[in-house]
Amino acid sequence: MLTLEESARVAGHARWLETRLFEVMGSWVRVEPDAAAKVLWSAHSRRHATAARIWRDRQPRVAHLDPDALTVPAGPGVTALVDALAGLVEPSATVARCAAVARVVEPGRLAAYATRVEQAHPLADGPVSWWTRFLLADAEACRADAEVLLGDRVADPAERQAARDTEARLAACLTGLTDALGLTGDRRP
């Protein structure tokens, strides 16, 4: 079980990540030449905005915890990942964007949110657990959508290798999938 302070910190990390994913994927819409991908990035961007609002509303409101001050990245790896995603703005980077979302971003969110649910106290974290389960289902749907789009766009071995290279480069930003929220395996109950 997380303490109140730890729970507030994790919610702040999640809020920061979701806000940045909203911004980054929204920026992809402007440069994306592929109509189906453009629609996907637009939809995903809005979903991340909703997730950011959910986390904002789940941040504890107590005198000694400032929700805005706690809305920061979980660490340099998360910042590096988001910066790398923000750099995928070339119109020709559709496959890289699909690989990033399907193979790194959404699996990372899934792992982090699953860990947060595992760490939740049934009484103290009821609303957080309920919404986090909702976000888990949403992250899985986002992953599946991006994976389908990726599969439709990867036609030859060179494109498959480019997708794998993007995945490896971005995954290297995080030392563990739960880094996205600043959770560690040793915090599990």
Coordinates of N, CA, C and O in Angstrom, one line a residue:
M1 N 0.8 -1.2 0.0 CA 0.0 0.0 0.0 C 0.9 1.2 0.0 O 1.9 1.3 0.7
L2 N 0.5 2.2 -0.8 CA 1.3 3.5 -0.9 C 0.8 4.4 0.2 O -0.4 4.4 0.6
T3 N 1.7 5.2 0.7 CA 1.3 6.2 1.7 C 0.6 7.3 0.9 O 0.6 7.4 -0.3
L4 N -0.1 8.3 1.6 CA -0.8 9.4 1.0 C 0.2 10.2 0.1 O -0.1 10.5 -1.0
E5 N 1.4 10.4 0.7 CA 2.4 11.2 -0.1 C 2.8 10.4 -1.3 O 3.0 11.1 -2.4
E6 N 3.1 9.1 -1.2 CA 3.5 8.3 -2.4 C 2.3 8.3 -3.4 O 2.6 8.4 -4.6
S7 N 1.1 8.1 -3.0 CA 0.0 8.1 -3.9 C -0.1 9.5 -4.6 O -0.4 9.5 -5.8
A8 N 0.1 10.5 -3.9 CA 0.0 11.9 -4.6 C 1.1 12.0 -5.6 O 0.9 12.6 -6.7
R9 N 2.3 11.5 -5.2 CA 3.5 11.6 -6.2 C 3.2 10.8 -7.4 O 3.4 11.3 -8.5
V10 N 2.7 9.6 -7.3 CA 2.4 8.7 -8.4 C 1.3 9.4 -9.3 O 1.5 9.4 -10.5
A11 N 0.3 9.9 -8.7 CA -0.8 10.5 -9.5 C -0.2 11.7 -10.2 O -0.6 12.0 -11.4
G12 N 0.7 12.5 -9.6 CA 1.3 13.6 -10.3 C 2.2 13.2 -11.5 O 2.2 13.8 -12.5
H13 N 2.9 12.1 -11.3 CA 3.7 11.5 -12.4 C 2.8 11.1 -13.5 O 3.1 11.4 -14.7
A14 N 1.7 10.4 -13.2 CA 0.8 10.0 -14.2 C 0.2 11.2 -15.0 O 0.0 11.2 -16.2
R15 N -0.2 12.2 -14.2 CA -0.8 13.4 -14.8 C 0.2 14.0 -15.7 O -0.2 14.4 -16.9
W16 N 1.4 14.1 -15.3 CA 2.5 14.8 -16.2 C 2.6 13.9 -17.5 O 2.6 14.5 -18.6
L17 N 2.7 12.6 -17.3 CA 2.9 11.8 -18.5 C 1.7 11.9 -19.5 O 1.9 12.1 -20.7
E18 N 0.6 11.8 -18.9 CA -0.6 11.8 -19.8 C -0.8 13.2 -20.5 O -1.1 13.3 -21.6
T19 N -0.5 14.3 -19.8 CA -0.5 15.6 -20.4 C 0.5 15.7 -21.5 O 0.2 16.2 -22.6
R20 N 1.7 15.2 -21.3 CA 2.7 15.3 -22.3 C 2.3 14.4 -23.5 O 2.6 14.8 -24.7
L21 N 1.8 13.2 -23.3 CA 1.3 12.4 -24.4 C 0.2 13.0 -25.2 O 0.2 12.9 -26.4
F22 N -0.7 13.7 -24.5 CA -1.7 14.5 -25.2 C -1.1 15.5 -26.1 O -1.4 15.6 -27.3
E23 N -0.1 16.2 -25.6 CA 0.6 17.3 -26.4 C 1.4 16.7 -27.6 O 1.3 17.2 -28.7
V24 N 2.1 15.6 -27.3 CA 3.0 15.0 -28.4 C 2.1 14.4 -29.5 O 2.3 14.7 -30.7
M25 N 1.1 13.7 -29.1 CA 0.3 13.0 -30.2 C -0.5 14.1 -30.9 O -0.8 13.9 -32.1
G26 N -0.9 15.1 -30.2 CA -1.6 16.2 -30.9 C -0.7 16.9 -31.9 O -1.2 17.2 -33.0
S27 N 0.6 17.0 -31.6 CA 1.5 17.6 -32.6 C 1.7 16.7 -33.8 O 2.0 17.1 -34.9
W28 N 1.6 15.4 -33.6 CA 1.7 14.4 -34.7 C 0.6 14.6 -35.7 O 0.8 14.4 -36.9
V29 N -0.6 15.0 -35.3 CA -1.7 15.2 -36.2 C -1.3 16.2 -37.3 O -1.7 15.9 -38.4
R30 N -0.7 17.2 -36.9 CA -0.3 18.3 -37.9 C 0.6 17.8 -39.0 O 0.6 18.3 -40.1
V31 N 1.5 16.8 -38.7 CA 2.5 16.4 -39.6 C 2.2 15.1 -40.3 O 2.9 14.7 -41.2
E32 N 1.2 14.4 -39.8 CA 0.9 13.0 -40.3 C 0.3 13.1 -41.7 O -0.8 13.6 -41.8
P33 N 0.9 12.5 -42.7 CA 0.3 12.4 -44.0 C -0.7 11.3 -44.2 O -1.6 11.4 -45.1
D34 N -0.6 10.3 -43.4 CA -1.5 9.1 -43.5 C -2.8 9.4 -42.8 O -2.8 9.6 -41.6
A35 N -3.9 9.4 -43.6 CA -5.2 9.8 -43.0 C -5.6 8.9 -41.8 O -6.1 9.4 -40.8
A36 N -5.4 7.6 -41.9 CA -5.8 6.7 -40.8 C -5.0 7.0 -39.6 O -5.5 7.0 -38.4
A37 N -3.7 7.2 -39.8 CA -2.8 7.5 -38.6 C -3.2 8.9 -38.0 O -3.2 9.0 -36.8
K38 N -3.5 9.8 -38.9 CA -3.9 11.2 -38.4 C -5.1 11.0 -37.5 O -5.2 11.6 -36.4
V39 N -6.1 10.2 -37.9 CA -7.3 10.0 -37.1 C -6.9 9.4 -35.7 O -7.4 9.7 -34.7
L40 N -6.0 8.4 -35.8 CA -5.6 7.6 -34.6 C -4.9 8.6 -33.6 O -5.2 8.6 -32.5
W41 N -4.0 9.4 -34.1 CA -3.2 10.3 -33.2 C -4.2 11.3 -32.6 O -4.0 11.6 -31.4
S42 N -5.1 11.8 -33.4 CA -6.1 12.7 -32.8 C -6.9 12.0 -31.7 O -7.1 12.6 -30.6
A43 N -7.4 10.8 -31.9 CA -8.2 10.1 -30.9 C -7.3 9.8 -29.7 O -7.8 10.0 -28.6
H44 N -6.1 9.3 -29.9 CA -5.2 9.0 -28.8 C -4.9 10.3 -28.0 O -4.9 10.2 -26.8
S45 N -4.7 11.4 -28.7 CA -4.4 12.6 -28.0 C -5.5 13.0 -27.0 O -5.3 13.3 -25.9
R46 N -6.7 12.9 -27.5 CA -7.9 13.2 -26.7 C -8.0 12.3 -25.5 O -8.4 12.7 -24.4
R47 N -7.7 11.0 -25.7 CA -7.8 10.0 -24.7 C -6.7 10.3 -23.6 O -7.0 10.1 -22.4
H48 N -5.6 10.7 -24.0 CA -4.5 11.1 -23.0 C -4.9 12.3 -22.2 O -4.7 12.5 -21.0
A49 N -5.6 13.3 -22.9 CA -6.1 14.5 -22.2 C -7.1 14.0 -21.1 O -7.1 14.6 -20.0
T50 N -8.0 13.1 -21.4 CA -9.0 12.6 -20.5 C -8.3 11.9 -19.3 O -8.6 12.1 -18.1
A51 N -7.2 11.1 -19.6 CA -6.5 10.4 -18.6 C -5.8 11.4 -17.7 O -5.7 11.3 -16.4
A52 N -5.2 12.5 -18.2 CA -4.6 13.6 -17.4 C -5.6 14.2 -16.5 O -5.3 14.4 -15.3
R53 N -6.8 14.4 -16.9 CA -7.9 15.0 -16.1 C -8.3 14.0 -15.0 O -8.5 14.4 -13.8
I54 N -8.3 12.7 -15.3 CA -8.6 11.7 -14.3 C -7.6 11.7 -13.2 O -7.9 11.7 -12.0
W55 N -6.3 11.7 -13.6 CA -5.2 11.8 -12.6 C -5.2 13.0 -11.8 O -5.0 13.0 -10.6
R56 N -5.5 14.2 -12.4 CA -5.6 15.4 -11.7 C -6.7 15.3 -10.6 O -6.4 15.7 -9.5
D57 N -7.8 14.7 -10.9 CA -8.9 14.6 -10.0 C -8.6 13.5 -8.9 O -9.2 13.5 -7.9
R58 N -7.6 12.6 -9.2 CA -7.3 11.6 -8.2 C -6.1 12.1 -7.2 O -5.8 11.3 -6.3
Q59 N -5.5 13.2 -7.5 CA -4.5 13.7 -6.7 C -5.1 14.1 -5.3 O -6.0 14.9 -5.3
P60 N -4.5 13.6 -4.2 CA -5.0 14.0 -2.9 C -5.0 15.5 -2.7 O -4.0 16.2 -3.1
R61 N -6.0 16.0 -2.0 CA -6.1 17.4 -1.8 C -5.9 17.6 -0.2 O -6.9 17.6 0.5
V62 N -4.7 17.8 0.2 CA -4.4 18.1 1.6 C -3.4 19.2 1.6 O -2.7 19.5 0.6
A63 N -3.4 19.9 2.7 CA -2.6 21.2 2.9 C -1.1 21.0 2.5 O -0.6 21.9 1.9
H64 N -0.5 19.9 2.9 CA 0.9 19.8 2.7 C 1.3 19.2 1.3 O 2.5 19.1 1.0
L65 N 0.3 19.0 0.5 CA 0.6 18.4 -0.9 C 0.1 19.3 -2.0 O -1.2 19.4 -2.1
D66 N 0.9 19.9 -2.7 CA 0.5 20.8 -3.8 C 0.4 19.9 -5.1 O 1.4 19.5 -5.6
P67 N -0.8 19.7 -5.6 CA -0.9 18.8 -6.8 C -0.1 19.3 -8.0 O 0.5 18.5 -8.7
D68 N -0.1 20.6 -8.2 CA 0.7 21.1 -9.4 C 2.2 20.9 -9.2 O 2.9 20.6 -10.1
A69 N 2.6 21.1 -8.0 CA 4.1 20.9 -7.7 C 4.5 19.4 -7.9 O 5.6 19.1 -8.2
L70 N 3.5 18.5 -7.7 CA 3.8 17.1 -7.8 C 3.6 16.6 -9.2 O 3.9 15.4 -9.5
T71 N 3.1 17.4 -10.1 CA 2.9 17.1 -11.5 C 4.2 17.3 -12.3 O 4.5 18.3 -12.9
V72 N 5.1 16.3 -12.1 CA 6.4 16.3 -12.7 C 6.7 14.9 -13.3 O 6.1 13.9 -12.9
P73 N 7.7 14.8 -14.1 CA 8.1 13.5 -14.6 C 8.6 12.6 -13.5 O 9.2 13.1 -12.6
A74 N 8.5 11.3 -13.7 CA 8.9 10.3 -12.7 C 10.5 10.2 -12.6 O 11.0 9.8 -11.6
G75 N 11.1 10.6 -13.7 CA 12.6 10.6 -13.7 C 13.1 10.9 -15.1 O 12.3 11.2 -16.0
P76 N 14.4 11.0 -15.2 CA 15.0 11.4 -16.5 C 14.7 10.4 -17.7 O 14.6 10.8 -18.8
G77 N 14.4 9.2 -17.4 CA 14.1 8.2 -18.5 C 12.7 8.5 -19.1 O 12.6 8.4 -20.3
V78 N 11.8 8.9 -18.2 CA 10.5 9.3 -18.7 C 10.6 10.5 -19.6 O 10.0 10.6 -20.7
T79 N 11.3 11.5 -19.1 CA 11.5 12.7 -19.9 C 12.2 12.4 -21.2 O 11.8 13.0 -22.2
A80 N 13.2 11.6 -21.2 CA 13.9 11.2 -22.4 C 12.9 10.5 -23.4 O 13.0 10.8 -24.6
L81 N 12.1 9.6 -22.9 CA 11.1 8.9 -23.7 C 10.2 10.0 -24.4 O 10.0 9.9 -25.6
V82 N 9.6 10.9 -23.6 CA 8.7 11.8 -24.1 C 9.4 12.8 -25.1 O 8.8 13.1 -26.2
D83 N 10.6 13.2 -24.8 CA 11.4 14.0 -25.8 C 11.6 13.3 -27.1 O 11.5 13.9 -28.2
A84 N 11.9 12.0 -27.0 CA 12.1 11.2 -28.2 C 10.8 11.1 -29.0 O 10.8 11.2 -30.2
L85 N 9.7 10.9 -28.3 CA 8.4 10.8 -29.0 C 8.1 12.2 -29.7 O 7.7 12.2 -30.8
A86 N 8.4 13.2 -29.0 CA 8.2 14.6 -29.5 C 9.0 14.8 -30.8 O 8.7 15.6 -31.7
G87 N 10.2 14.1 -30.9 CA 11.1 14.3 -32.0 C 10.6 13.5 -33.3 O 11.2 13.7 -34.3
L88 N 9.6 12.7 -33.2 CA 9.1 11.9 -34.3 C 8.1 12.8 -35.1 O 6.9 12.4 -35.3
V89 N 8.6 13.8 -35.7 CA 7.7 14.8 -36.4 C 7.9 14.8 -37.9 O 7.2 15.6 -38.6
E90 N 8.8 14.0 -38.4 CA 9.0 13.9 -39.8 C 7.7 13.3 -40.4 O 7.2 12.3 -39.9
P91 N 7.2 13.8 -41.5 CA 6.1 13.2 -42.2 C 6.3 11.7 -42.5 O 5.4 10.9 -42.4
S92 N 7.5 11.3 -42.8 CA 7.8 9.9 -43.1 C 7.9 9.0 -41.9 O 8.2 7.8 -42.1
A93 N 7.7 9.5 -40.7 CA 7.9 8.7 -39.5 C 6.6 8.0 -39.0 O 6.5 7.6 -37.8
T94 N 5.7 7.7 -39.9 CA 4.4 7.1 -39.5 C 4.7 5.7 -38.9 O 4.1 5.4 -37.8
V95 N 5.5 4.9 -39.5 CA 5.8 3.6 -38.9 C 6.5 3.7 -37.6 O 6.2 3.0 -36.6
A96 N 7.4 4.6 -37.4 CA 8.1 4.9 -36.1 C 7.1 5.3 -35.1 O 7.1 4.8 -33.9
R97 N 6.2 6.2 -35.4 CA 5.1 6.6 -34.4 C 4.3 5.4 -34.0 O 4.0 5.2 -32.8
C98 N 3.9 4.6 -35.0 CA 3.0 3.4 -34.7 C 3.8 2.5 -33.8 O 3.2 2.0 -32.8
A99 N 5.0 2.2 -34.1 CA 5.8 1.3 -33.3 C 6.0 1.9 -31.9 O 5.9 1.1 -30.9
A100 N 6.2 3.1 -31.8 CA 6.4 3.8 -30.5 C 5.2 3.6 -29.6 O 5.3 3.2 -28.4
V101 N 4.0 3.8 -30.2 CA 2.8 3.8 -29.4 C 2.4 2.3 -29.1 O 2.2 2.0 -27.9
A102 N 2.5 1.4 -30.1 CA 2.1 0.1 -29.9 C 3.0 -0.8 -29.1 O 2.6 -1.7 -28.3
R103 N 4.3 -0.5 -29.2 CA 5.3 -1.4 -28.6 C 6.0 -0.8 -27.3 O 6.7 -1.5 -26.6
V104 N 5.9 0.5 -27.1 CA 6.6 1.1 -25.9 C 5.6 1.9 -25.1 O 5.5 1.6 -23.9
V105 N 4.9 2.9 -25.6 CA 4.1 3.8 -24.8 C 3.0 3.0 -24.1 O 2.8 3.0 -22.9
E106 N 2.1 2.4 -24.9 CA 1.0 1.7 -24.3 C 1.3 0.5 -23.5 O 0.8 0.3 -22.4
P107 N 2.3 -0.4 -23.9 CA 2.7 -1.4 -22.9 C 3.3 -0.9 -21.6 O 3.1 -1.4 -20.6
G108 N 4.0 0.3 -21.7 CA 4.5 0.9 -20.5 C 3.4 1.4 -19.6 O 3.4 1.2 -18.4
R109 N 2.4 2.0 -20.2 CA 1.2 2.5 -19.4 C 0.5 1.3 -18.8 O 0.1 1.3 -17.6
L110 N 0.3 0.2 -19.6 CA -0.3 -1.0 -19.1 C 0.4 -1.5 -17.8 O -0.2 -1.8 -16.8
A111 N 1.7 -1.6 -17.9 CA 2.5 -2.2 -16.8 C 2.4 -1.3 -15.6 O 2.3 -1.7 -14.5
A112 N 2.6 0.0 -15.9 CA 2.6 1.0 -14.7 C 1.2 1.0 -14.0 O 1.2 1.0 -12.8
Y113 N 0.2 1.1 -14.8 CA -1.2 1.1 -14.2 C -1.5 -0.2 -13.5 O -2.2 -0.2 -12.5
A114 N -1.1 -1.3 -14.1 CA -1.4 -2.6 -13.4 C -0.6 -2.6 -12.1 O -1.2 -3.1 -11.1
T115 N 0.6 -2.1 -12.0 CA 1.3 -2.1 -10.8 C 0.6 -1.2 -9.8 O 0.5 -1.5 -8.6
R116 N 0.1 0.0 -10.2 CA -0.6 0.9 -9.3 C -1.9 0.2 -8.8 O -2.1 0.4 -7.6
V117 N -2.6 -0.6 -9.6 CA -3.8 -1.3 -9.1 C -3.3 -2.3 -8.0 O -4.0 -2.5 -7.0
E118 N -2.2 -3.0 -8.3 CA -1.7 -4.0 -7.3 C -1.3 -3.4 -6.0 O -1.5 -4.0 -4.9
Q119 N -0.9 -2.1 -6.0 CA -0.4 -1.5 -4.8 C -1.6 -0.8 -4.1 O -1.4 -0.2 -3.0
A120 N -2.7 -0.7 -4.6 CA -3.9 0.0 -4.1 C -4.4 -0.7 -2.8 O -4.5 -1.9 -2.8
H121 N -4.8 0.1 -1.9 CA -5.5 -0.4 -0.7 C -7.0 -0.4 -1.1 O -7.5 0.6 -1.6
P122 N -7.7 -1.5 -0.8 CA -9.1 -1.6 -1.2 C -10.0 -0.5 -0.7 O -10.9 -0.1 -1.4
L123 N -9.7 0.0 0.5 CA -10.6 1.1 1.0 C -10.0 2.5 0.7 O -10.7 3.4 0.2
A124 N -8.8 2.7 1.0 CA -8.2 4.0 0.8 C -8.0 4.4 -0.6 O -8.1 5.6 -1.0
D125 N -7.9 3.5 -1.5 CA -7.6 3.8 -2.9 C -8.8 3.3 -3.8 O -8.5 3.2 -5.0
G126 N -10.0 3.2 -3.3 CA -11.1 2.7 -4.1 C -11.3 3.5 -5.4 O -11.3 2.9 -6.5
P127 N -11.4 4.9 -5.4 CA -11.6 5.6 -6.6 C -10.4 5.5 -7.5 O -10.6 5.5 -8.8
V128 N -9.2 5.5 -7.0 CA -8.0 5.4 -7.8 C -8.0 4.0 -8.5 O -7.7 4.0 -9.7
S129 N -8.3 3.0 -7.8 CA -8.3 1.7 -8.4 C -9.4 1.6 -9.5 O -9.1 1.0 -10.6
W130 N -10.6 2.1 -9.2 CA -11.6 2.0 -10.2 C -11.2 2.7 -11.5 O -11.3 2.2 -12.6
W131 N -10.7 4.0 -11.4 CA -10.3 4.7 -12.6 C -9.1 4.1 -13.2 O -9.0 4.1 -14.5
T132 N -8.2 3.6 -12.5 CA -7.0 3.0 -13.1 C -7.4 1.7 -13.9 O -6.8 1.5 -14.9
R133 N -8.3 1.0 -13.4 CA -8.8 -0.1 -14.2 C -9.4 0.3 -15.5 O -9.3 -0.3 -16.6
F134 N -10.1 1.4 -15.5 CA -10.7 2.1 -16.7 C -9.5 2.4 -17.6 O -9.6 2.2 -18.8
L135 N -8.5 3.1 -17.1 CA -7.3 3.5 -17.9 C -6.6 2.3 -18.4 O -6.0 2.3 -19.5
L136 N -6.6 1.2 -17.7 CA -5.9 -0.1 -18.2 C -6.7 -0.5 -19.5 O -6.0 -0.9 -20.5
A137 N -8.0 -0.6 -19.4 CA -8.7 -1.0 -20.6 C -8.5 0.0 -21.8 O -8.4 -0.5 -22.9
D138 N -8.4 1.2 -21.5 CA -8.2 2.2 -22.5 C -6.8 2.1 -23.1 O -6.6 2.1 -24.4
A139 N -5.8 1.9 -22.3 CA -4.4 1.7 -22.8 C -4.3 0.4 -23.7 O -3.7 0.4 -24.7
E140 N -5.0 -0.6 -23.3 CA -5.0 -1.8 -24.1 C -5.7 -1.6 -25.5 O -5.2 -2.0 -26.5
A141 N -6.8 -0.8 -25.5 CA -7.4 -0.5 -26.8 C -6.5 0.4 -27.6 O -6.4 0.2 -28.8
C142 N -5.8 1.3 -27.0 CA -4.9 2.2 -27.8 C -3.8 1.4 -28.3 O -3.3 1.6 -29.5
R143 N -3.2 0.4 -27.5 CA -2.1 -0.4 -28.0 C -2.6 -1.3 -29.2 O -1.9 -1.3 -30.2
A144 N -3.8 -1.8 -29.1 CA -4.3 -2.7 -30.2 C -4.5 -1.9 -31.4 O -4.2 -2.3 -32.5
D145 N -5.1 -0.7 -31.3 CA -5.3 0.2 -32.5 C -4.0 0.5 -33.2 O -3.9 0.4 -34.4
A146 N -3.0 0.9 -32.4 CA -1.7 1.2 -33.0 C -1.0 0.0 -33.6 O -0.4 0.1 -34.6
E147 N -1.2 -1.1 -33.0 CA -0.6 -2.4 -33.5 C -1.2 -2.7 -34.8 O -0.5 -3.1 -35.8
V148 N -2.5 -2.6 -35.0 CA -3.2 -2.9 -36.2 C -2.7 -1.9 -37.3 O -2.3 -2.3 -38.4
L149 N -2.6 -0.6 -37.0 CA -2.1 0.4 -37.9 C -0.7 0.1 -38.3 O -0.3 0.1 -39.5
L150 N 0.2 -0.3 -37.3 CA 1.6 -0.7 -37.6 C 1.6 -1.9 -38.6 O 2.3 -1.8 -39.6
G151 N 0.8 -2.9 -38.3 CA 0.8 -4.1 -39.2 C 0.4 -3.8 -40.6 O 1.0 -4.3 -41.5
D152 N -0.5 -2.8 -40.7 CA -1.0 -2.4 -42.1 C 0.1 -1.6 -42.8 O 0.0 -1.5 -44.0
R153 N 1.0 -1.0 -42.1 CA 2.0 0.0 -42.7 C 3.3 -0.6 -42.9 O 4.2 -0.1 -43.6
V154 N 3.6 -1.8 -42.3 CA 4.9 -2.4 -42.4 C 4.8 -3.5 -43.5 O 4.3 -4.6 -43.3
A155 N 5.4 -3.2 -44.6 CA 5.3 -4.1 -45.8 C 6.5 -4.9 -46.1 O 6.5 -6.0 -46.7
D156 N 7.7 -4.3 -45.8 CA 8.9 -5.0 -46.2 C 9.9 -5.2 -45.0 O 9.7 -4.5 -44.0
P157 N 10.9 -6.0 -45.1 CA 11.8 -6.2 -44.0 C 12.5 -4.9 -43.5 O 12.8 -4.8 -42.3
A158 N 12.8 -4.0 -44.4 CA 13.4 -2.8 -44.0 C 12.5 -2.0 -43.1 O 13.0 -1.4 -42.1
E159 N 11.2 -1.9 -43.4 CA 10.3 -1.2 -42.5 C 10.1 -1.9 -41.2 O 10.0 -1.3 -40.1
R160 N 10.1 -3.3 -41.2 CA 10.0 -4.0 -39.9 C 11.2 -3.8 -39.1 O 11.1 -3.6 -37.9
Q161 N 12.4 -3.7 -39.7 CA 13.6 -3.4 -38.9 C 13.6 -2.0 -38.4 O 14.0 -1.7 -37.2
A162 N 13.1 -1.0 -39.2 CA 13.0 0.3 -38.7 C 12.0 0.4 -37.5 O 12.3 1.1 -36.5
A163 N 11.0 -0.3 -37.5 CA 10.0 -0.4 -36.4 C 10.7 -0.9 -35.2 O 10.6 -0.4 -34.0
R164 N 11.4 -2.0 -35.3 CA 12.2 -2.7 -34.2 C 13.2 -1.7 -33.6 O 13.4 -1.6 -32.4
D165 N 13.9 -1.0 -34.5 CA 14.9 0.0 -34.1 C 14.3 1.1 -33.2 O 14.9 1.5 -32.2
T166 N 13.2 1.6 -33.7 CA 12.5 2.7 -33.0 C 12.1 2.1 -31.6 O 12.3 2.8 -30.6
E167 N 11.5 1.0 -31.6 CA 11.0 0.3 -30.3 C 12.2 0.2 -29.4 O 12.1 0.6 -28.2
A168 N 13.3 -0.3 -29.8 CA 14.5 -0.5 -29.0 C 15.0 0.8 -28.4 O 15.4 0.9 -27.2
R169 N 15.1 1.8 -29.3 CA 15.7 3.1 -28.9 C 14.8 3.7 -27.8 O 15.3 4.3 -26.8
L170 N 13.5 3.7 -28.0 CA 12.6 4.3 -27.1 C 12.5 3.5 -25.8 O 12.4 4.1 -24.7
A171 N 12.4 2.2 -25.9 CA 12.3 1.4 -24.7 C 13.6 1.5 -23.8 O 13.5 1.4 -22.6
A172 N 14.7 1.8 -24.4 CA 15.9 2.0 -23.6 C 15.9 3.2 -22.7 O 16.7 3.3 -21.8
C173 N 15.0 4.1 -23.0 CA 14.8 5.3 -22.1 C 14.3 4.9 -20.7 O 14.7 5.6 -19.7
L174 N 13.6 3.9 -20.6 CA 13.1 3.4 -19.3 C 13.8 2.2 -18.9 O 14.1 1.3 -19.6
T175 N 14.2 2.2 -17.6 CA 14.9 1.0 -17.0 C 13.9 -0.1 -16.7 O 14.3 -1.2 -16.5
G176 N 12.7 0.3 -16.5 CA 11.6 -0.7 -16.2 C 10.3 -0.1 -16.6 O 10.2 1.1 -16.6
L177 N 9.4 -0.9 -17.0 CA 8.1 -0.4 -17.5 C 7.3 0.4 -16.5 O 6.6 1.3 -16.8
T178 N 7.6 0.2 -15.2 CA 6.8 1.0 -14.2 C 7.5 2.3 -13.9 O 7.0 3.1 -13.1
D179 N 8.7 2.6 -14.5 CA 9.3 3.9 -14.4 C 8.4 5.0 -14.8 O 8.6 6.1 -14.3
A180 N 7.5 4.8 -15.6 CA 6.6 5.8 -16.1 C 5.9 6.6 -15.0 O 5.6 7.7 -15.1
L181 N 5.6 5.8 -13.9 CA 4.9 6.5 -12.8 C 5.8 6.5 -11.5 O 5.3 6.9 -10.5
G182 N 7.0 6.2 -11.6 CA 7.9 6.2 -10.5 C 7.6 5.1 -9.5 O 7.9 5.2 -8.3
L183 N 7.0 4.0 -10.0 CA 6.7 2.8 -9.2 C 7.9 1.8 -9.3 O 8.5 1.7 -10.4
T184 N 8.2 1.1 -8.3 CA 9.2 0.1 -8.3 C 8.6 -1.2 -7.9 O 7.7 -1.3 -7.1
G185 N 9.2 -2.3 -8.3 CA 8.8 -3.6 -7.9 C 8.8 -3.9 -6.5 O 8.0 -4.7 -5.9
D186 N 9.7 -3.3 -5.7 CA 9.8 -3.6 -4.3 C 8.7 -2.9 -3.5 O 8.7 -3.1 -2.3
R187 N 7.9 -2.1 -4.1 CA 6.8 -1.4 -3.3 C 5.5 -2.3 -3.3 O 4.5 -1.9 -2.7
R188 N 5.5 -3.4 -3.9 CA 4.3 -4.2 -4.0 C 4.0 -4.8 -2.6 O 4.9 -5.1 -1.9
P189 N 2.7 -4.8 -2.3 CA 2.3 -5.3 -0.9 C 2.6 -6.8 -0.8 O 2.7 -7.5 -1.7

